XYZ file of C-alpha atoms in Angstrom:
83
model
C 0.076 -0.482 0.203
C 2.866 2.029 0.615
C 4.435 1.848 -2.736
C 0.920 1.738 -5.154
C -1.760 3.516 -2.675
C -4.240 3.595 -5.007
C -4.482 0.375 -5.513
C -7.877 -0.682 -4.386
C -7.864 -4.345 -4.040
C -4.745 -3.924 -1.678
C -6.719 -2.104 0.597
C -10.211 -4.440 0.440
C -7.557 -7.202 1.700
C -6.488 -5.340 4.574
C -9.006 -4.609 5.704
C -10.958 -7.942 4.986
C -7.613 -9.426 7.537
C -8.764 -6.142 9.893
C -12.298 -7.439 9.730
C -11.811 -10.717 10.595
C -9.360 -10.306 13.193
C -12.890 -8.125 14.982
C -10.230 -5.331 14.377
C -13.680 -2.872 13.495
C -11.627 0.154 13.511
C -8.886 -0.928 11.091
C -11.914 -2.364 8.116
C -13.799 1.201 8.183
C -10.517 3.157 7.718
C -9.307 0.517 4.881
C -12.735 0.218 3.375
C -13.565 3.735 2.980
C -10.415 4.544 1.024
C -11.590 1.663 -1.359
C -14.639 3.597 -2.100
C -13.270 7.018 -1.750
C -10.993 4.879 -4.863
C -13.739 3.160 -6.437
C -17.543 4.666 -5.548
C -19.044 1.543 -5.829
C -17.250 -1.338 -4.858
C -20.316 -3.296 -3.521
C -18.236 -5.780 -1.432
C -16.715 -3.148 0.192
C -19.337 -0.471 1.281
C -21.245 -4.061 2.471
C -18.677 -4.848 4.723
C -17.824 -1.008 5.946
C -22.005 -1.212 6.609
C -21.150 -5.111 8.850
C -18.524 -3.357 11.003
C -20.074 0.025 11.326
C -22.214 -1.895 13.433
C -20.174 -3.321 14.639
C -18.661 -0.688 16.122
C -22.672 1.066 16.419
C -21.599 3.769 14.241
C -25.470 4.415 12.931
C -24.270 7.451 11.304
C -21.944 5.695 8.953
C -24.707 2.844 8.488
C -27.153 5.760 7.359
C -24.454 7.443 5.407
C -24.009 3.981 3.730
C -28.020 3.055 3.219
C -28.352 4.804 -0.317
C -25.383 3.427 -2.021
C -26.496 -0.213 -0.419
C -29.686 0.261 -2.460
C -28.756 1.111 -5.159
C -26.554 -1.698 -5.154
C -29.305 -4.330 -4.755
C -31.306 -2.579 -7.565
C -28.624 -3.078 -10.064
C -27.689 -6.621 -9.133
C -31.844 -7.598 -9.002
C -31.638 -5.759 -13.278
C -29.260 -7.675 -13.846
C -26.119 -5.549 -13.716
C -22.609 -7.023 -12.776
C -21.612 -6.553 -9.025
C -19.067 -4.258 -9.022
C -15.932 -5.882 -7.222
């Protein structure tokens, strides 16, 4: 990440490691970076929401809700997932 700070997969994978280890603060930071670099990354949005729920960050969950609704609507319309 230090060498390639815009590498979305690196930030996502690090966020996933934090999430699995229940280090939700680190996961939130990584998934926020992913979404800043790739705003429609559905998996990052979903995991960010789960991490925010785990730490009771209701404001973040509420902010993410419209994005998740949009991604679900796209999937139901047959559009491929953004990953």
